[in-house]
Coordinates of C-alpha atoms and ligand atoms in Angstrom, one line a residue:
X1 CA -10.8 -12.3 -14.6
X2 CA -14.6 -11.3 -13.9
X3 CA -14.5 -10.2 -10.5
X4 CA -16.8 -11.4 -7.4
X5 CA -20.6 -10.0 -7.1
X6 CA -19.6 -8.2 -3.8
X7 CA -16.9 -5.9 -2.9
X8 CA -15.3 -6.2 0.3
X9 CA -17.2 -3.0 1.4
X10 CA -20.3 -4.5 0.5
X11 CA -19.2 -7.3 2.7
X12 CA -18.1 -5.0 5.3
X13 CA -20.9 -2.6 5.5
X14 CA -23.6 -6.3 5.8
X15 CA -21.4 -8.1 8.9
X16 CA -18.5 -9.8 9.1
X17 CA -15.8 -11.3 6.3
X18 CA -14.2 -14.6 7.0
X19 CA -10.8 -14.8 6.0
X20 CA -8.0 -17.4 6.5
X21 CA -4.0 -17.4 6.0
X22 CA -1.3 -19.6 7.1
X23 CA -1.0 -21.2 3.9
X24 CA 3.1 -20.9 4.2
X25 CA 2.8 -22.9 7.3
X26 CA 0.1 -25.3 6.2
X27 CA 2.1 -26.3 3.0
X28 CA 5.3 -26.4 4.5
X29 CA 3.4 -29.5 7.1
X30 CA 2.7 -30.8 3.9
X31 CA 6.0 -30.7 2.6
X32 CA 5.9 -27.8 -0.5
X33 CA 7.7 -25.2 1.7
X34 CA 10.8 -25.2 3.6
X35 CA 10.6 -24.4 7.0
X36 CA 13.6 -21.3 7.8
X37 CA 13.3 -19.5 4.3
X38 CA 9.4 -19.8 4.3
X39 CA 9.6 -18.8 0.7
X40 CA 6.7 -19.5 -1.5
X41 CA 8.2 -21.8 -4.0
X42 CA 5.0 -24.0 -4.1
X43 CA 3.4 -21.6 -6.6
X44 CA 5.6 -22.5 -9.1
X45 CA 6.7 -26.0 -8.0
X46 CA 3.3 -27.6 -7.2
X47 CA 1.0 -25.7 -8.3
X48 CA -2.0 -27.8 -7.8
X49 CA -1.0 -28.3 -4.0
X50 CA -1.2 -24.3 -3.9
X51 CA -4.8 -24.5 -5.4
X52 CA -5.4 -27.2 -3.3
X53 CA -5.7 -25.5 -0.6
X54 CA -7.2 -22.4 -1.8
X55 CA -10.2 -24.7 -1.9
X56 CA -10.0 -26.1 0.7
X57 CA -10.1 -22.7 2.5
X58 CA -12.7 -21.9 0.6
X59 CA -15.0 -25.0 1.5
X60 CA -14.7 -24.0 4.7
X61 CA -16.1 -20.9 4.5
X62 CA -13.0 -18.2 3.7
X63 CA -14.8 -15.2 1.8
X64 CA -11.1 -14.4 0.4
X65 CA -8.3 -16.3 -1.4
X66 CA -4.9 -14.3 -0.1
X67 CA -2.2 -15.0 -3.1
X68 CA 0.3 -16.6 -1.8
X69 CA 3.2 -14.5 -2.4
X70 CA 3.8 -13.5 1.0
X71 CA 8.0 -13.5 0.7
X72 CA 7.8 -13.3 -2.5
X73 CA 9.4 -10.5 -2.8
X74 CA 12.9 -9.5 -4.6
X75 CA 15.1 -9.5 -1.7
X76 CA 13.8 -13.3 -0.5
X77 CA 14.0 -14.8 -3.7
X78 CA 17.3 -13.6 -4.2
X79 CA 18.0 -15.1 -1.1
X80 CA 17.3 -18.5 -2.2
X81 CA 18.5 -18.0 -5.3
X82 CA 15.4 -18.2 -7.4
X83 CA 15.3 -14.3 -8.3
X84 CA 14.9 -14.8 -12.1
X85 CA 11.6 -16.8 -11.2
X86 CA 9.8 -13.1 -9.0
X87 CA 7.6 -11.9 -11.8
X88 CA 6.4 -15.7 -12.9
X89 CA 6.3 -16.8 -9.3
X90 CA 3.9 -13.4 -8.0
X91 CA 1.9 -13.3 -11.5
X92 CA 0.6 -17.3 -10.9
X93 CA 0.1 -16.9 -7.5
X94 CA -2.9 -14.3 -8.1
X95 CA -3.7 -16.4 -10.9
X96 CA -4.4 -19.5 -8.8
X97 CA -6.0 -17.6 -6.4
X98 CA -8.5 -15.7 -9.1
X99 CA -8.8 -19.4 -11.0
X100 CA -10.3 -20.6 -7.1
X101 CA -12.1 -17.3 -5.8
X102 CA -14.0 -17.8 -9.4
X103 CA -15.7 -21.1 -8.2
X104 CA -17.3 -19.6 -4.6
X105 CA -17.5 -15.8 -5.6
X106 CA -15.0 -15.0 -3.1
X107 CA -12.7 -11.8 -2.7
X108 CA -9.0 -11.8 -4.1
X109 CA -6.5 -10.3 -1.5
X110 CA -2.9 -9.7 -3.0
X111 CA -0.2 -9.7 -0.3
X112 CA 2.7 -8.2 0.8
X113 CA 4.4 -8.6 4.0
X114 CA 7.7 -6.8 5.7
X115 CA 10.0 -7.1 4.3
X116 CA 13.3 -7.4 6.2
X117 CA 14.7 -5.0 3.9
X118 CA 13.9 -1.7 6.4
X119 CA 15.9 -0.3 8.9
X120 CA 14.6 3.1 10.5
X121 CA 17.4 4.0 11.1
X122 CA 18.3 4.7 7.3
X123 CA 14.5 5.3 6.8
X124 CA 15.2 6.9 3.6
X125 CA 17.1 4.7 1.9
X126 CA 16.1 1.2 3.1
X127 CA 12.5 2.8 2.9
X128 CA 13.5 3.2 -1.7
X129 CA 13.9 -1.0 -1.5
X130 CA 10.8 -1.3 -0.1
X131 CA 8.8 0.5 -2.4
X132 CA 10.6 -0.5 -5.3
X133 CA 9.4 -4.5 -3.9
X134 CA 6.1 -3.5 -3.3
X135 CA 5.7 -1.7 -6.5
X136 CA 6.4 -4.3 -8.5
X137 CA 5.0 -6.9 -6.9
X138 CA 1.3 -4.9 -6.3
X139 CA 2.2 -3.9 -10.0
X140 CA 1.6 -7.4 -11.0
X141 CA -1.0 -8.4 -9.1
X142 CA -2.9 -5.2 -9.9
X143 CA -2.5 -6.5 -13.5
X144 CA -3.2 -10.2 -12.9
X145 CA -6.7 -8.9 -11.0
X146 CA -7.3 -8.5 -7.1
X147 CA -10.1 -7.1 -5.2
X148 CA -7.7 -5.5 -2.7
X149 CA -4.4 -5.7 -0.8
X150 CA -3.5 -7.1 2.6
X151 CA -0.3 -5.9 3.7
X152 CA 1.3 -7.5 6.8
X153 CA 2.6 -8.5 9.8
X154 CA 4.1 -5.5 9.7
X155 CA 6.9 -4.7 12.3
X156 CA 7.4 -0.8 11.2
X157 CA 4.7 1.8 11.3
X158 CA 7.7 3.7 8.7
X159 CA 7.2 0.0 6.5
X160 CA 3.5 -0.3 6.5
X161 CA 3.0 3.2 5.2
X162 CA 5.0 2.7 2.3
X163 CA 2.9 -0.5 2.0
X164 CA -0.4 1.5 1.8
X165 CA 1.1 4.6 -0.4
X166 CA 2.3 1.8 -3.1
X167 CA -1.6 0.7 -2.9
X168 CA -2.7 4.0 -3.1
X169 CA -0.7 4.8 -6.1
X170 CA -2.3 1.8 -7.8
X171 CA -5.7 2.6 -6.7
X172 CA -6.4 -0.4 -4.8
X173 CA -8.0 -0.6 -1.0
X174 CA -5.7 -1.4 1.6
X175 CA -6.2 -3.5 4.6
X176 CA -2.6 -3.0 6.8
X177 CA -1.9 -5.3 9.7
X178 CA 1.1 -5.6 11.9
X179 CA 2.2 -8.7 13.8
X180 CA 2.0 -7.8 17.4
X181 CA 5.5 -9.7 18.5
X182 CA 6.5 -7.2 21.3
X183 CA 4.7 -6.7 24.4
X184 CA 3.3 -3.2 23.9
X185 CA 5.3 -1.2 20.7
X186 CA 6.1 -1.8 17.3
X187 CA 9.6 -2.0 16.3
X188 CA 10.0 1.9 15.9
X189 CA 8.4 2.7 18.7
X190 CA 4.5 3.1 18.2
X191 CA 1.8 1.7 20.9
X192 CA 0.3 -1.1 18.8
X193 CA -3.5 0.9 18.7
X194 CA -1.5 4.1 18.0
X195 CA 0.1 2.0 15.1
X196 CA -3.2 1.0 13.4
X197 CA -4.7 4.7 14.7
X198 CA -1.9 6.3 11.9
X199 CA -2.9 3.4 9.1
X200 CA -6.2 4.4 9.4
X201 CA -5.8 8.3 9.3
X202 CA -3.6 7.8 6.1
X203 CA -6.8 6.0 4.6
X204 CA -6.1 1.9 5.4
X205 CA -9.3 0.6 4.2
X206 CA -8.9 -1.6 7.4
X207 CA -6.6 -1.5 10.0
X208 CA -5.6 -4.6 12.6
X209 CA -3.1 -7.2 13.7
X210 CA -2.2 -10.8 12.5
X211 CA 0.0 -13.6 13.3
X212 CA 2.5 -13.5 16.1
X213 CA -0.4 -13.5 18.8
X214 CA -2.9 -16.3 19.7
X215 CA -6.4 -15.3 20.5
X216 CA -5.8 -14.9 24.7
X217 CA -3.1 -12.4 23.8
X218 CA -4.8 -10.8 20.6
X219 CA -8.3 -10.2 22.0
X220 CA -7.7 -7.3 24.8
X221 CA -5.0 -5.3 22.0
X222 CA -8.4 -5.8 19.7
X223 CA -10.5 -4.1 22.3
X224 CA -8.3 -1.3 22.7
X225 CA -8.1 -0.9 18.5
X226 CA -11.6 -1.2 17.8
X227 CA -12.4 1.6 20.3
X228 CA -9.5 4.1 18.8
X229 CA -10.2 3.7 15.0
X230 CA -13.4 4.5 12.7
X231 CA -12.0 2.3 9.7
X232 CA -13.0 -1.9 10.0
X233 CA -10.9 -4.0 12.5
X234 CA -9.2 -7.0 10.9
X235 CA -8.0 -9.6 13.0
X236 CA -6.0 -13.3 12.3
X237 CA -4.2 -14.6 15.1
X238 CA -2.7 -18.2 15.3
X239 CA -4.3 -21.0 16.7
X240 CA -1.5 -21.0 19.6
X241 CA -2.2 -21.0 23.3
X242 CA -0.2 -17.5 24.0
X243 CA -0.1 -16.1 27.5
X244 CA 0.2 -12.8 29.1
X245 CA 3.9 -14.2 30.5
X246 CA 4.2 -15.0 26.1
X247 CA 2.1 -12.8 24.4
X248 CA 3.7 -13.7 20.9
X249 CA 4.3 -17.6 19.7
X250 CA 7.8 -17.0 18.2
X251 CA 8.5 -17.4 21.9
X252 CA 7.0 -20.6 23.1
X253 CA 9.1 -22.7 25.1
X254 CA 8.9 -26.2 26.5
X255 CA 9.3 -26.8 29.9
X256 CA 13.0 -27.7 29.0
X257 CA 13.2 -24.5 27.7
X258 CA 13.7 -25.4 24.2
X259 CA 12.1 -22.6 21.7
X260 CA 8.8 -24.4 19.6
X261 CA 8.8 -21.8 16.7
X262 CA 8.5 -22.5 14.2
X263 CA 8.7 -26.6 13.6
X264 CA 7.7 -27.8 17.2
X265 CA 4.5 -26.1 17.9
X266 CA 1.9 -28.5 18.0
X267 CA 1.5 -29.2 21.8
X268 CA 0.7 -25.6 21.9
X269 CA -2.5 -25.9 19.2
X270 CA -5.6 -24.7 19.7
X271 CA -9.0 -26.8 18.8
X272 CA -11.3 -25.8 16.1
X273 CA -14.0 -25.1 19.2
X274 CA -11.2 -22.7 20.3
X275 CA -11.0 -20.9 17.4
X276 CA -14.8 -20.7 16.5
X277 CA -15.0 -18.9 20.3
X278 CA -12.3 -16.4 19.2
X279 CA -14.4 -15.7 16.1
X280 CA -17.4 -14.9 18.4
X281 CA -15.4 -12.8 21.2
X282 CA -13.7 -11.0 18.4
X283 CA -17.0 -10.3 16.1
X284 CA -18.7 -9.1 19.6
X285 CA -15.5 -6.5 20.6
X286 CA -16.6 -5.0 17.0
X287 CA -13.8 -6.9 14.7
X288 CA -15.0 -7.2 11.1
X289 CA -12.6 -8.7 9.2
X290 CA -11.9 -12.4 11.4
X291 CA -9.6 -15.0 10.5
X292 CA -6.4 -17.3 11.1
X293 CA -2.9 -17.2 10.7
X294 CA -0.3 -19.5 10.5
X295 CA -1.0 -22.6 12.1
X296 CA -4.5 -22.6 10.5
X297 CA -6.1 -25.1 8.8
X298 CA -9.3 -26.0 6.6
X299 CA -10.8 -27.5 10.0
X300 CA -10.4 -23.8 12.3
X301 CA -11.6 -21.7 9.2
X302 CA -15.1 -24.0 9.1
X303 CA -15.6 -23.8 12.9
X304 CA -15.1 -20.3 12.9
X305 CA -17.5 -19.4 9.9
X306 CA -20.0 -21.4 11.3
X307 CA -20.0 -19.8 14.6
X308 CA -20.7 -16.6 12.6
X309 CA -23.5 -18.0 11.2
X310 CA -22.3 -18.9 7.7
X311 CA -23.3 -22.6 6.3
X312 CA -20.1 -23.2 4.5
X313 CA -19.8 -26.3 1.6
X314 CA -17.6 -28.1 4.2
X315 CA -19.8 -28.1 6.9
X316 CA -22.0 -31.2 5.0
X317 CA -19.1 -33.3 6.7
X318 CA -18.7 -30.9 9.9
X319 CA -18.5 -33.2 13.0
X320 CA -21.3 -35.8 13.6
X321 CA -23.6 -34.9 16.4
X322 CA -22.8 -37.1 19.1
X323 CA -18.8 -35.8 18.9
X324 CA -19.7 -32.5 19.1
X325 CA -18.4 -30.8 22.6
X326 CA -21.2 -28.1 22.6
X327 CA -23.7 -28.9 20.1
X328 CA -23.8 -32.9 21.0
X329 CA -25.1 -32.4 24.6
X330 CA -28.4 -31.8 26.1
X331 CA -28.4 -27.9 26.1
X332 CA -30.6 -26.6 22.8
X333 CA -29.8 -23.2 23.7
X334 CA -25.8 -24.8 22.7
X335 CA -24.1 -22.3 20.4
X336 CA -20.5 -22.7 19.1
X337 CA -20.5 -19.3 20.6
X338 CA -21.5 -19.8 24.2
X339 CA -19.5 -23.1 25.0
X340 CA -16.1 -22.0 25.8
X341 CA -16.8 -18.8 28.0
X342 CA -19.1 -21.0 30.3
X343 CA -16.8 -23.8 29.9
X344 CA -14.0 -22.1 31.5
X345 CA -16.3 -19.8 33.6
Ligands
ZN1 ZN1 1.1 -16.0 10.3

């Protein structure tokens, strides 16, 4: 595969690289995913559905296609009994994301995640599953053709390490993200900026946080990691209303008390205008690498690369004038960027 014009430090060093994720999420709404597993079966099961989206991603203004192999990983698919498929399943996943980055120039990301498979407790030995996952997964999508890796929502400082070593072996940039779940530490014990302060001193091309945290929650850790690390700041929250009192959406509750992760989360979703003000707030604390987690969808990604400025191919059928909450008024100085802040001021 002839890869893109511009590397991701090209994009990097000129502004600010759109990204989008929640494609596990989005296809399991659309019924190619089963909600509980949350393994990526869709890759080999419907493929087009899988390419689908990539596009539609991409329309909207994404600058890279993640392969979707995000559980894909030798312990999951055993789990679900579909281990013989790993190598096909990973390989076609890059593909379809190479096939779709090919049409708009954009960046191919392969993925992994945690794993479930560590325990620091038995560092040494859980830590030998882990690399043998990632090394063959990265090993394939190193030969399949990516750009760089984005490993994720990482609950371990001890599991994201291995995660960027196995990247380092193969020679591939790195950006290393955990998923902020707790209030303050990482499952073995690391501030969350101290976290992303040791990713970036073992050479993570970019360091940062996704999923588990909505953009109230996400923003002041952001702040804090922007000012502690001299590597790029990546950032994808959800498009969930989190609150100090629930910092992390894997514990929204209803008033009843009945848990909204991860099929029930809807009266808790944020509006494209929303998101397009967290791509603004988190651009201006210095983050360089903004996007969405699960929960996202075609409409968030557009919002939010317009607000930085971009022109996507979607945005020919962004919202007509007259429905627009900021830009439909009376104001000309309206900005996508300035609504929310004075609306809540
Ligand atoms: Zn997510």
């Amino acid at each position: 595969m002839p890869r893109p014009t511009r590397t991701l430090q090209q994009r990097l060093t000129e502004g600010v690289v759109v990204g989008a994720e929640g494609y596990v999420f989005e296809l399991e709404r659309r019924g190619y995913v089963k909600a509980g597993p949350f393994v990526p079966e869709v890759i080999l099961d419907a493929p087009d559905a899988l390419a689908q989206l990539h596009r539609e991603f991409l329309r909207a203004g994404a600058d890279v296609m993640v392969a979707l192999t995000y559980y894909a990983h030798r312990d999951k698919l055993r789990a679900v009994g579909r281990e013989g498929d790993l190598e096909a399943m990973n390989r076609a996943a890059v593909r379809i994301a190479n096939a779709v980055a090919a049409e708009g120039d954009a960046l191919v990301a392969g993925n992994v995640c945690n794993t479930w498979s560590f325990d620091p407790e038995h560092a040494v030995v859980t830590g030998r599953l882990v690399r043998e996952q990632y090394r063959e997964q990265l090993g394939w999508a190193v030969a399949e053709g990516i750009d760089f890796v984005i490993a994720e929502t990482n609950d371990y400082v001890g599991e994201a390490l291995i995660a960027l070593e196995v990247c380092q072996e193969l020679g591939v940039p790195a950006m290393v993200t955990f998923a902020s779940v707790q209030p303050e530490r990482t499952y073995d014990g690391y501030d969350y900026v101290e976290a992303c302060r040791v990713l970036a001193d073992k050479g993570a091309a970019l360091v940062g946080l996704n999923c588990s945290r909505g953009p109230e929650t996400m923003l002041p850790l952001l702040e804090r990691i922007c000012a502690a690390v001299d590597v790029p700041v990546a950032a994808q929250p959800v498009p969930y209303r989190t609150t100090p009192g629930t910092p992390a959406f894997e514990s929204l509750e209803s008033a009843a008390g009945r848990r909204a992760f991860p099929i029930e989360l809807e009266p808790y979703g944020l509006t494209r205008f929303e998101m397009a003000d967290f791509a603004c707030r988190a651009r201006d604390v210095g983050v360089k690498y903004v996007g969405i987690c699960c929960g996202g969808a075609p409409h968030h990604v557009r919002a939010m690369a317009e607000a930085l400025g971009r022109t996507p191919p979607a945005s020919r059928y962004s919202p007509a004038m007259e429905l627009h909450p900021v830009l439909g008024g009376d104001d000309p100085q309206a900005t996508m960027c300035r609504w929310e802040r004075e609306d809540s001021a």
